[in-house]
Amino acid sequence: MNLLEVRDLTKRYERFTLDRVSFSLEPGYIMGFIGRNGAGKSTTMKAMLNLIHKDGGEVWIDGHNFAAEEMLCKCKIGFVMGEFNCYQKSTLANITEVTRRFYKEWDETAYRGYLERFSLDERKKVSELSAGMRVKYALALALSHNAKLLILDEPTSGLDPVSRDDLLEVFRGVIADGTRSILFSTHIISDLEKCADYITYIKNGKILASTDVDSFRASFRLVAGEREQLEAKRPYLIGCKPHAFGFNALIHAADAAQFADCRVAPADLESIMIYTEQEDSHEESAL
């Protein structure tokens, strides 16, 4: 049984529509949620959690319909939305004292362990913490009530590389027993390369792909060719960067046979995203 199922999630604004978004996640895995700013990542997460009114679709958590059993589902979720900026003048101890009352399965031992691991001092006020330490505190809260699913929006932003790597190790530890999963959005694609099992890619409110990382990467190729080859190759290009001596581009792996006279290489996640977001403008870039 899937731990998370999002079915045809829809949210309409005047100038943007989250359009029948669907994806699922089994227990024991990490899913990276990617897309450029404004693509619909945060809107999807907020609609999933009923933080904004959705215009259609369903969300299921561990076999429970979110709309019908919202309180039960929320107890199964650990949620971090960006930097923790609440209650600036409150100490961490006071915030934790209030937070733990909402969760029947609050694990004080786990909480104390995360405080130590993240070097957090409960006596400090939120306003006294750096951006990175605020994220770590939010994660400590989210990880301490036996949540089955962690939903994290940009959890590693604002952290230095060492702290980010430490958090990725925490993520891997969270899912190690095969009963919990993590969905997290990020612009730091190197983090996904290190820990994600699955990728869900959203563009302009629509899901372009939701699959395992290896299959996602394997479905694309990077190519490099000469300038005089560009016009003949253009129909096969997803995104293209012409330069003085030729061009670099992204193609579907299924079209690789059309580029036998070019240099072809495996595609990485960052390149796939960069070239895919160029899809609507590569013709102008070639002028």
PDB file of C-alpha atoms in Angstrom:
ATOM      1  CA  MET A   1       0.000   0.000   0.000  1.00  0.00           C
ATOM      2  CA  ASN A   2       1.254   3.474  -0.865  1.00  0.00           C
ATOM      3  CA  LEU A   3       2.091   5.758   2.024  1.00  0.00           C
ATOM      4  CA  LEU A   4       1.111   8.796  -0.064  1.00  0.00           C
ATOM      5  CA  GLU A   5      -1.306   9.043  -2.952  1.00  0.00           C
ATOM      6  CA  VAL A   6      -2.159  12.317  -4.657  1.00  0.00           C
ATOM      7  CA  ARG A   7      -4.972  11.928  -7.188  1.00  0.00           C
ATOM      8  CA  ASP A   8      -5.930  14.636  -9.687  1.00  0.00           C
ATOM      9  CA  LEU A   9      -5.155  17.481  -7.278  1.00  0.00           C
ATOM     10  CA  THR A  10      -6.421  20.748  -8.764  1.00  0.00           C
ATOM     11  CA  LYS A  11      -6.223  24.368  -7.632  1.00  0.00           C
ATOM     12  CA  ARG A  12      -7.251  27.289  -9.830  1.00  0.00           C
ATOM     13  CA  TYR A  13      -6.024  30.850  -9.522  1.00  0.00           C
ATOM     14  CA  GLU A  14      -6.606  33.709 -11.930  1.00  0.00           C
ATOM     15  CA  ARG A  15      -3.233  33.262 -13.630  1.00  0.00           C
ATOM     16  CA  PHE A  16      -2.180  29.788 -12.574  1.00  0.00           C
ATOM     17  CA  THR A  17      -3.742  26.331 -12.413  1.00  0.00           C
ATOM     18  CA  LEU A  18      -2.490  23.301 -10.573  1.00  0.00           C
ATOM     19  CA  ASP A  19      -3.769  20.838 -13.134  1.00  0.00           C
ATOM     20  CA  ARG A  20      -4.814  17.332 -12.000  1.00  0.00           C
ATOM     21  CA  VAL A  21      -1.564  16.593 -10.209  1.00  0.00           C
ATOM     22  CA  SER A  22      -1.114  12.898  -9.424  1.00  0.00           C
ATOM     23  CA  PHE A  23       1.752  10.889  -7.932  1.00  0.00           C
ATOM     24  CA  SER A  24       2.335   8.287  -5.230  1.00  0.00           C
ATOM     25  CA  LEU A  25       5.066   7.192  -2.839  1.00  0.00           C
ATOM     26  CA  GLU A  26       5.593   3.810  -1.196  1.00  0.00           C
ATOM     27  CA  PRO A  27       7.031   3.343   2.309  1.00  0.00           C
ATOM     28  CA  GLY A  28      10.809   3.351   2.596  1.00  0.00           C
ATOM     29  CA  TYR A  29      11.726   5.875  -0.092  1.00  0.00           C
ATOM     30  CA  ILE A  30      12.739   9.492  -0.639  1.00  0.00           C
ATOM     31  CA  MET A  31      11.057  11.451  -3.416  1.00  0.00           C
ATOM     32  CA  GLY A  32      12.465  14.722  -4.709  1.00  0.00           C
ATOM     33  CA  PHE A  33       9.858  17.232  -5.902  1.00  0.00           C
ATOM     34  CA  ILE A  34      11.421  19.518  -8.495  1.00  0.00           C
ATOM     35  CA  GLY A  35      10.449  22.393 -10.780  1.00  0.00           C
ATOM     36  CA  ARG A  36      11.400  26.024 -11.175  1.00  0.00           C
ATOM     37  CA  ASN A  37       9.993  28.814  -8.996  1.00  0.00           C
ATOM     38  CA  GLY A  38       6.282  29.219  -9.644  1.00  0.00           C
ATOM     39  CA  ALA A  39       5.862  25.738 -11.117  1.00  0.00           C
ATOM     40  CA  GLY A  40       3.441  24.674  -8.378  1.00  0.00           C
ATOM     41  CA  LYS A  41       5.530  22.808  -5.799  1.00  0.00           C
ATOM     42  CA  SER A  42       4.468  24.792  -2.739  1.00  0.00           C
ATOM     43  CA  THR A  43       0.901  25.064  -4.019  1.00  0.00           C
ATOM     44  CA  THR A  44       0.787  21.279  -4.339  1.00  0.00           C
ATOM     45  CA  MET A  45       2.052  20.771  -0.801  1.00  0.00           C
ATOM     46  CA  LYS A  46      -0.335  23.332   0.675  1.00  0.00           C
ATOM     47  CA  ALA A  47      -3.293  21.842  -1.192  1.00  0.00           C
ATOM     48  CA  MET A  48      -2.289  18.347  -0.080  1.00  0.00           C
ATOM     49  CA  LEU A  49      -2.352  19.442   3.554  1.00  0.00           C
ATOM     50  CA  ASN A  50      -5.574  21.469   3.252  1.00  0.00           C
ATOM     51  CA  LEU A  51      -3.686  24.689   4.004  1.00  0.00           C
ATOM     52  CA  ILE A  52      -5.372  26.146   0.928  1.00  0.00           C
ATOM     53  CA  HIS A  53      -8.734  25.163  -0.523  1.00  0.00           C
ATOM     54  CA  LYS A  54      -8.374  22.758  -3.421  1.00  0.00           C
ATOM     55  CA  ASP A  55     -10.757  22.729  -6.375  1.00  0.00           C
ATOM     56  CA  GLY A  56     -10.542  19.001  -6.992  1.00  0.00           C
ATOM     57  CA  GLY A  57      -8.710  15.784  -6.292  1.00  0.00           C
ATOM     58  CA  GLU A  58      -7.954  13.532  -3.348  1.00  0.00           C
ATOM     59  CA  VAL A  59      -5.035  12.914  -1.009  1.00  0.00           C
ATOM     60  CA  TRP A  60      -4.534   9.627   0.835  1.00  0.00           C
ATOM     61  CA  ILE A  61      -2.065   9.147   3.702  1.00  0.00           C
ATOM     62  CA  ASP A  62      -1.246   5.576   4.732  1.00  0.00           C
ATOM     63  CA  GLY A  63      -4.594   4.384   3.374  1.00  0.00           C
ATOM     64  CA  HIS A  64      -6.658   7.188   4.949  1.00  0.00           C
ATOM     65  CA  ASN A  65      -8.521   9.850   2.990  1.00  0.00           C
ATOM     66  CA  PHE A  66      -7.165  13.227   4.089  1.00  0.00           C
ATOM     67  CA  ALA A  67     -10.475  15.048   3.665  1.00  0.00           C
ATOM     68  CA  ALA A  68     -12.374  12.507   5.769  1.00  0.00           C
ATOM     69  CA  GLU A  69      -9.721  11.922   8.456  1.00  0.00           C
ATOM     70  CA  GLU A  70      -7.670  15.094   8.508  1.00  0.00           C
ATOM     71  CA  MET A  71      -6.568  14.962  12.155  1.00  0.00           C
ATOM     72  CA  LEU A  72      -5.455  11.333  11.893  1.00  0.00           C
ATOM     73  CA  CYS A  73      -3.565  12.038   8.673  1.00  0.00           C
ATOM     74  CA  LYS A  74      -1.829  15.106  10.094  1.00  0.00           C
ATOM     75  CA  CYS A  75      -0.578  13.043  13.023  1.00  0.00           C
ATOM     76  CA  LYS A  76       1.098  10.772  10.493  1.00  0.00           C
ATOM     77  CA  ILE A  77       2.867  13.715   8.806  1.00  0.00           C
ATOM     78  CA  GLY A  78       5.911  15.761   9.723  1.00  0.00           C
ATOM     79  CA  PHE A  79       5.788  19.033   7.798  1.00  0.00           C
ATOM     80  CA  VAL A  80       8.389  21.748   7.292  1.00  0.00           C
ATOM     81  CA  MET A  81       7.514  24.660   5.004  1.00  0.00           C
ATOM     82  CA  GLY A  82      10.627  26.731   4.373  1.00  0.00           C
ATOM     83  CA  GLU A  83      12.429  28.599   7.124  1.00  0.00           C
ATOM     84  CA  PHE A  84      10.935  28.498  10.641  1.00  0.00           C
ATOM     85  CA  ASN A  85       9.960  32.121  11.357  1.00  0.00           C
ATOM     86  CA  CYS A  86       7.186  31.711  13.928  1.00  0.00           C
ATOM     87  CA  TYR A  87       7.207  33.039  17.489  1.00  0.00           C
ATOM     88  CA  GLN A  88      10.401  35.039  17.164  1.00  0.00           C
ATOM     89  CA  LYS A  89      10.527  35.986  20.856  1.00  0.00           C
ATOM     90  CA  SER A  90       9.715  32.522  22.211  1.00  0.00           C
ATOM     91  CA  THR A  91      12.321  30.060  23.361  1.00  0.00           C
ATOM     92  CA  LEU A  92      12.595  26.697  21.666  1.00  0.00           C
ATOM     93  CA  ALA A  93      11.640  25.033  24.947  1.00  0.00           C
ATOM     94  CA  ASN A  94       8.338  26.937  25.091  1.00  0.00           C
ATOM     95  CA  ILE A  95       7.484  26.157  21.456  1.00  0.00           C
ATOM     96  CA  THR A  96       8.271  22.479  21.972  1.00  0.00           C
ATOM     97  CA  GLU A  97       6.150  22.342  25.116  1.00  0.00           C
ATOM     98  CA  VAL A  98       3.130  23.507  23.121  1.00  0.00           C
ATOM     99  CA  THR A  99       3.914  21.357  20.071  1.00  0.00           C
ATOM    100  CA  ARG A 100       4.269  18.048  21.910  1.00  0.00           C
ATOM    101  CA  ARG A 101       0.705  18.337  23.245  1.00  0.00           C
ATOM    102  CA  PHE A 102      -0.710  17.852  19.743  1.00  0.00           C
ATOM    103  CA  TYR A 103       0.897  14.456  19.186  1.00  0.00           C
ATOM    104  CA  LYS A 104      -0.038  11.277  21.039  1.00  0.00           C
ATOM    105  CA  GLU A 105       3.111   9.560  19.773  1.00  0.00           C
ATOM    106  CA  TRP A 106       5.564  12.288  20.696  1.00  0.00           C
ATOM    107  CA  ASP A 107       8.993  10.709  21.227  1.00  0.00           C
ATOM    108  CA  GLU A 108      10.942  12.747  23.772  1.00  0.00           C
ATOM    109  CA  THR A 109      14.024  10.576  23.435  1.00  0.00           C
ATOM    110  CA  ALA A 110      14.119  11.119  19.680  1.00  0.00           C
ATOM    111  CA  TYR A 111      13.572  14.856  20.154  1.00  0.00           C
ATOM    112  CA  ARG A 112      16.463  15.137  22.625  1.00  0.00           C
ATOM    113  CA  GLY A 113      18.628  13.167  20.238  1.00  0.00           C
ATOM    114  CA  TYR A 114      17.953  15.586  17.391  1.00  0.00           C
ATOM    115  CA  LEU A 115      18.625  18.587  19.629  1.00  0.00           C
ATOM    116  CA  GLU A 116      22.038  17.127  20.409  1.00  0.00           C
ATOM    117  CA  ARG A 117      22.756  16.121  16.822  1.00  0.00           C
ATOM    118  CA  PHE A 118      21.813  19.566  15.502  1.00  0.00           C
ATOM    119  CA  SER A 119      23.559  21.414  18.379  1.00  0.00           C
ATOM    120  CA  LEU A 120      20.336  23.198  19.328  1.00  0.00           C
ATOM    121  CA  ASP A 121      20.011  25.028  22.653  1.00  0.00           C
ATOM    122  CA  GLU A 122      16.402  25.043  23.889  1.00  0.00           C
ATOM    123  CA  ARG A 123      17.058  28.140  25.955  1.00  0.00           C
ATOM    124  CA  LYS A 124      17.558  30.268  22.840  1.00  0.00           C
ATOM    125  CA  LYS A 125      14.821  32.303  21.207  1.00  0.00           C
ATOM    126  CA  VAL A 126      13.897  31.765  17.573  1.00  0.00           C
ATOM    127  CA  SER A 127      15.202  35.256  16.767  1.00  0.00           C
ATOM    128  CA  GLU A 128      18.628  34.224  18.047  1.00  0.00           C
ATOM    129  CA  LEU A 129      18.981  31.335  15.596  1.00  0.00           C
ATOM    130  CA  SER A 130      20.559  31.472  12.157  1.00  0.00           C
ATOM    131  CA  ALA A 131      18.452  30.501   9.139  1.00  0.00           C
ATOM    132  CA  GLY A 132      20.093  27.095   9.070  1.00  0.00           C
ATOM    133  CA  MET A 133      19.502  26.452  12.761  1.00  0.00           C
ATOM    134  CA  ARG A 134      15.831  27.378  12.376  1.00  0.00           C
ATOM    135  CA  VAL A 135      15.472  24.758   9.674  1.00  0.00           C
ATOM    136  CA  LYS A 136      17.142  22.198  11.924  1.00  0.00           C
ATOM    137  CA  TYR A 137      14.800  23.025  14.783  1.00  0.00           C
ATOM    138  CA  ALA A 138      11.746  22.671  12.528  1.00  0.00           C
ATOM    139  CA  LEU A 139      13.078  19.305  11.406  1.00  0.00           C
ATOM    140  CA  ALA A 140      13.658  18.213  15.013  1.00  0.00           C
ATOM    141  CA  LEU A 141       9.979  18.881  15.738  1.00  0.00           C
ATOM    142  CA  ALA A 142       8.841  17.139  12.557  1.00  0.00           C
ATOM    143  CA  LEU A 143      10.959  14.057  13.236  1.00  0.00           C
ATOM    144  CA  SER A 144       9.910  13.578  16.861  1.00  0.00           C
ATOM    145  CA  HIS A 145       6.300  12.359  16.753  1.00  0.00           C
ATOM    146  CA  ASN A 146       6.694   9.086  14.868  1.00  0.00           C
ATOM    147  CA  ALA A 147       5.496  10.579  11.597  1.00  0.00           C
ATOM    148  CA  LYS A 148       5.172   8.106   8.744  1.00  0.00           C
ATOM    149  CA  LEU A 149       5.585  10.747   6.044  1.00  0.00           C
ATOM    150  CA  LEU A 150       7.832  13.805   6.068  1.00  0.00           C
ATOM    151  CA  ILE A 151       6.791  16.603   3.701  1.00  0.00           C
ATOM    152  CA  LEU A 152       9.572  19.158   3.441  1.00  0.00           C
ATOM    153  CA  ASP A 153       9.566  22.316   1.332  1.00  0.00           C
ATOM    154  CA  GLU A 154      13.141  23.473   0.658  1.00  0.00           C
ATOM    155  CA  PRO A 155      14.506  21.919   3.887  1.00  0.00           C
ATOM    156  CA  THR A 156      18.186  22.347   2.968  1.00  0.00           C
ATOM    157  CA  SER A 157      18.039  25.949   1.751  1.00  0.00           C
ATOM    158  CA  GLY A 158      20.130  28.271   3.901  1.00  0.00           C
ATOM    159  CA  LEU A 159      22.366  25.457   5.117  1.00  0.00           C
ATOM    160  CA  ASP A 160      26.078  25.181   4.453  1.00  0.00           C
ATOM    161  CA  PRO A 161      27.299  22.084   2.543  1.00  0.00           C
ATOM    162  CA  VAL A 162      28.364  20.236   5.710  1.00  0.00           C
ATOM    163  CA  SER A 163      25.012  20.822   7.405  1.00  0.00           C
ATOM    164  CA  ARG A 164      23.151  19.811   4.241  1.00  0.00           C
ATOM    165  CA  ASP A 165      25.093  16.588   4.039  1.00  0.00           C
ATOM    166  CA  ASP A 166      24.317  15.896   7.697  1.00  0.00           C
ATOM    167  CA  LEU A 167      20.605  16.367   7.022  1.00  0.00           C
ATOM    168  CA  LEU A 168      20.721  14.011   4.052  1.00  0.00           C
ATOM    169  CA  GLU A 169      22.197  11.401   6.363  1.00  0.00           C
ATOM    170  CA  VAL A 170      19.299  12.037   8.741  1.00  0.00           C
ATOM    171  CA  PHE A 171      16.864  11.532   5.862  1.00  0.00           C
ATOM    172  CA  ARG A 172      18.440   8.223   4.936  1.00  0.00           C
ATOM    173  CA  GLY A 173      18.246   7.132   8.556  1.00  0.00           C
ATOM    174  CA  VAL A 174      14.573   8.080   8.776  1.00  0.00           C
ATOM    175  CA  ILE A 175      13.587   5.727   5.947  1.00  0.00           C
ATOM    176  CA  ALA A 176      16.027   2.940   6.823  1.00  0.00           C
ATOM    177  CA  ASP A 177      13.460   0.670   8.496  1.00  0.00           C
ATOM    178  CA  GLY A 178      11.234   0.750   5.397  1.00  0.00           C
ATOM    179  CA  THR A 179       8.144   2.122   7.165  1.00  0.00           C
ATOM    180  CA  ARG A 180       8.537   5.853   6.526  1.00  0.00           C
ATOM    181  CA  SER A 181       9.043   8.053   3.474  1.00  0.00           C
ATOM    182  CA  ILE A 182      10.069  11.607   2.636  1.00  0.00           C
ATOM    183  CA  LEU A 183       8.754  14.003   0.004  1.00  0.00           C
ATOM    184  CA  PHE A 184      10.893  17.101  -0.305  1.00  0.00           C
ATOM    185  CA  SER A 185      11.191  19.949  -2.740  1.00  0.00           C
ATOM    186  CA  THR A 186      14.535  21.552  -3.429  1.00  0.00           C
ATOM    187  CA  HIS A 187      16.446  23.650  -5.931  1.00  0.00           C
ATOM    188  CA  ILE A 188      19.708  22.047  -4.825  1.00  0.00           C
ATOM    189  CA  ILE A 189      19.765  19.233  -7.353  1.00  0.00           C
ATOM    190  CA  SER A 190      23.012  17.791  -5.984  1.00  0.00           C
ATOM    191  CA  ASP A 191      21.083  16.886  -2.812  1.00  0.00           C
ATOM    192  CA  LEU A 192      18.695  14.791  -4.880  1.00  0.00           C
ATOM    193  CA  GLU A 193      21.582  13.067  -6.626  1.00  0.00           C
ATOM    194  CA  LYS A 194      22.817  11.963  -3.203  1.00  0.00           C
ATOM    195  CA  CYS A 195      19.630  10.665  -1.612  1.00  0.00           C
ATOM    196  CA  ALA A 196      16.475  10.613  -3.768  1.00  0.00           C
ATOM    197  CA  ASP A 197      15.002   7.321  -4.952  1.00  0.00           C
ATOM    198  CA  TYR A 198      12.210   8.943  -6.964  1.00  0.00           C
ATOM    199  CA  ILE A 199      11.658  12.208  -8.807  1.00  0.00           C
ATOM    200  CA  THR A 200       8.408  14.059  -9.410  1.00  0.00           C
ATOM    201  CA  TYR A 201       8.865  16.938 -11.839  1.00  0.00           C
ATOM    202  CA  ILE A 202       6.248  19.680 -12.121  1.00  0.00           C
ATOM    203  CA  LYS A 203       6.164  22.396 -14.780  1.00  0.00           C
ATOM    204  CA  ASN A 204       3.516  25.102 -15.129  1.00  0.00           C
ATOM    205  CA  GLY A 205       1.202  23.259 -12.747  1.00  0.00           C
ATOM    206  CA  LYS A 206       1.400  19.902 -14.553  1.00  0.00           C
ATOM    207  CA  ILE A 207       3.379  16.783 -13.710  1.00  0.00           C
ATOM    208  CA  LEU A 208       5.920  16.044 -16.442  1.00  0.00           C
ATOM    209  CA  ALA A 209       7.296  12.900 -14.841  1.00  0.00           C
ATOM    210  CA  SER A 210       7.047  10.863 -11.644  1.00  0.00           C
ATOM    211  CA  THR A 211       9.373   7.884 -11.625  1.00  0.00           C
ATOM    212  CA  ASP A 212      12.528   6.457 -10.088  1.00  0.00           C
ATOM    213  CA  VAL A 213      15.664   8.551 -10.475  1.00  0.00           C
ATOM    214  CA  ASP A 214      17.550   6.032 -12.607  1.00  0.00           C
ATOM    215  CA  SER A 215      14.688   5.680 -15.104  1.00  0.00           C
ATOM    216  CA  PHE A 216      14.265   9.448 -15.222  1.00  0.00           C
ATOM    217  CA  ARG A 217      17.923  10.059 -16.024  1.00  0.00           C
ATOM    218  CA  ALA A 218      18.030   7.159 -18.486  1.00  0.00           C
ATOM    219  CA  SER A 219      15.185   8.640 -20.527  1.00  0.00           C
ATOM    220  CA  PHE A 220      17.349  11.598 -21.602  1.00  0.00           C
ATOM    221  CA  ARG A 221      20.707  12.210 -23.261  1.00  0.00           C
ATOM    222  CA  LEU A 222      22.990  15.222 -23.578  1.00  0.00           C
ATOM    223  CA  VAL A 223      24.291  15.897 -27.070  1.00  0.00           C
ATOM    224  CA  ALA A 224      26.881  18.204 -28.608  1.00  0.00           C
ATOM    225  CA  GLY A 225      27.082  18.968 -32.298  1.00  0.00           C
ATOM    226  CA  GLU A 226      28.431  21.321 -34.928  1.00  0.00           C
ATOM    227  CA  ARG A 227      26.711  24.582 -35.827  1.00  0.00           C
ATOM    228  CA  GLU A 228      25.804  23.397 -39.324  1.00  0.00           C
ATOM    229  CA  GLN A 229      23.972  20.366 -37.852  1.00  0.00           C
ATOM    230  CA  LEU A 230      21.620  22.411 -35.707  1.00  0.00           C
ATOM    231  CA  GLU A 231      18.763  23.060 -38.125  1.00  0.00           C
ATOM    232  CA  ALA A 232      18.453  19.401 -39.102  1.00  0.00           C
ATOM    233  CA  LYS A 233      18.556  18.288 -35.465  1.00  0.00           C
ATOM    234  CA  ARG A 234      16.232  20.962 -34.064  1.00  0.00           C
ATOM    235  CA  PRO A 235      12.983  18.888 -34.251  1.00  0.00           C
ATOM    236  CA  TYR A 236      14.485  16.394 -31.798  1.00  0.00           C
ATOM    237  CA  LEU A 237      15.787  18.908 -29.277  1.00  0.00           C
ATOM    238  CA  ILE A 238      14.075  19.437 -25.905  1.00  0.00           C
ATOM    239  CA  GLY A 239      16.283  22.388 -25.057  1.00  0.00           C
ATOM    240  CA  CYS A 240      19.323  23.845 -26.790  1.00  0.00           C
ATOM    241  CA  LYS A 241      22.247  26.156 -26.075  1.00  0.00           C
ATOM    242  CA  PRO A 242      23.927  27.269 -29.324  1.00  0.00           C
ATOM    243  CA  HIS A 243      27.437  28.684 -29.161  1.00  0.00           C
ATOM    244  CA  ALA A 244      30.008  29.994 -31.621  1.00  0.00           C
ATOM    245  CA  PHE A 245      31.181  26.553 -32.729  1.00  0.00           C
ATOM    246  CA  GLY A 246      28.063  24.433 -32.368  1.00  0.00           C
ATOM    247  CA  PHE A 247      25.411  23.549 -29.852  1.00  0.00           C
ATOM    248  CA  ASN A 248      24.711  21.599 -26.670  1.00  0.00           C
ATOM    249  CA  ALA A 249      21.249  20.167 -26.123  1.00  0.00           C
ATOM    250  CA  LEU A 250      19.002  17.687 -24.348  1.00  0.00           C
ATOM    251  CA  ILE A 251      17.133  14.950 -26.191  1.00  0.00           C
ATOM    252  CA  HIS A 252      14.944  11.980 -25.357  1.00  0.00           C
ATOM    253  CA  ALA A 253      16.987   8.775 -25.179  1.00  0.00           C
ATOM    254  CA  ALA A 254      14.641   7.245 -27.739  1.00  0.00           C
ATOM    255  CA  ASP A 255      15.936   9.775 -30.296  1.00  0.00           C
ATOM    256  CA  ALA A 256      19.623   9.032 -29.717  1.00  0.00           C
ATOM    257  CA  ALA A 257      19.908   7.188 -33.053  1.00  0.00           C
ATOM    258  CA  GLN A 258      19.293  10.524 -34.803  1.00  0.00           C
ATOM    259  CA  PHE A 259      22.538  11.848 -33.286  1.00  0.00           C
ATOM    260  CA  ALA A 260      25.025   9.185 -34.362  1.00  0.00           C
ATOM    261  CA  ASP A 261      27.127  11.962 -35.916  1.00  0.00           C
ATOM    262  CA  CYS A 262      27.165  13.974 -32.657  1.00  0.00           C
ATOM    263  CA  ARG A 263      28.710  13.501 -29.242  1.00  0.00           C
ATOM    264  CA  VAL A 264      26.170  11.839 -26.926  1.00  0.00           C
ATOM    265  CA  ALA A 265      26.500  11.520 -23.137  1.00  0.00           C
ATOM    266  CA  PRO A 266      24.337  10.504 -20.144  1.00  0.00           C
ATOM    267  CA  ALA A 267      22.207  13.262 -18.639  1.00  0.00           C
ATOM    268  CA  ASP A 268      22.327  14.400 -15.010  1.00  0.00           C
ATOM    269  CA  LEU A 269      19.335  15.758 -13.088  1.00  0.00           C
ATOM    270  CA  GLU A 270      20.473  19.380 -13.153  1.00  0.00           C
ATOM    271  CA  SER A 271      21.038  19.390 -16.905  1.00  0.00           C
ATOM    272  CA  ILE A 272      17.650  17.751 -17.518  1.00  0.00           C
ATOM    273  CA  MET A 273      15.918  20.460 -15.516  1.00  0.00           C
ATOM    274  CA  ILE A 274      17.863  23.320 -17.104  1.00  0.00           C
ATOM    275  CA  TYR A 275      17.204  22.205 -20.664  1.00  0.00           C
ATOM    276  CA  THR A 276      13.588  21.197 -20.043  1.00  0.00           C
ATOM    277  CA  GLU A 277      12.788  24.621 -18.646  1.00  0.00           C
ATOM    278  CA  GLN A 278      14.337  26.033 -21.845  1.00  0.00           C
ATOM    279  CA  GLU A 279      11.897  24.043 -23.966  1.00  0.00           C
ATOM    280  CA  ASP A 280       9.691  26.959 -24.940  1.00  0.00           C
ATOM    281  CA  SER A 281      12.541  29.338 -25.719  1.00  0.00           C
ATOM    282  CA  HIS A 282      15.334  27.366 -27.403  1.00  0.00           C
ATOM    283  CA  GLU A 283      14.392  28.698 -30.825  1.00  0.00           C
ATOM    284  CA  GLU A 284      14.830  32.280 -29.677  1.00  0.00           C
ATOM    285  CA  SER A 285      18.131  31.313 -28.023  1.00  0.00           C
ATOM    286  CA  ALA A 286      19.439  30.115 -31.356  1.00  0.00           C
ATOM    287  CA  LEU A 287      18.917  33.458 -33.090  1.00  0.00           C
TER     288      LEU A 287
END
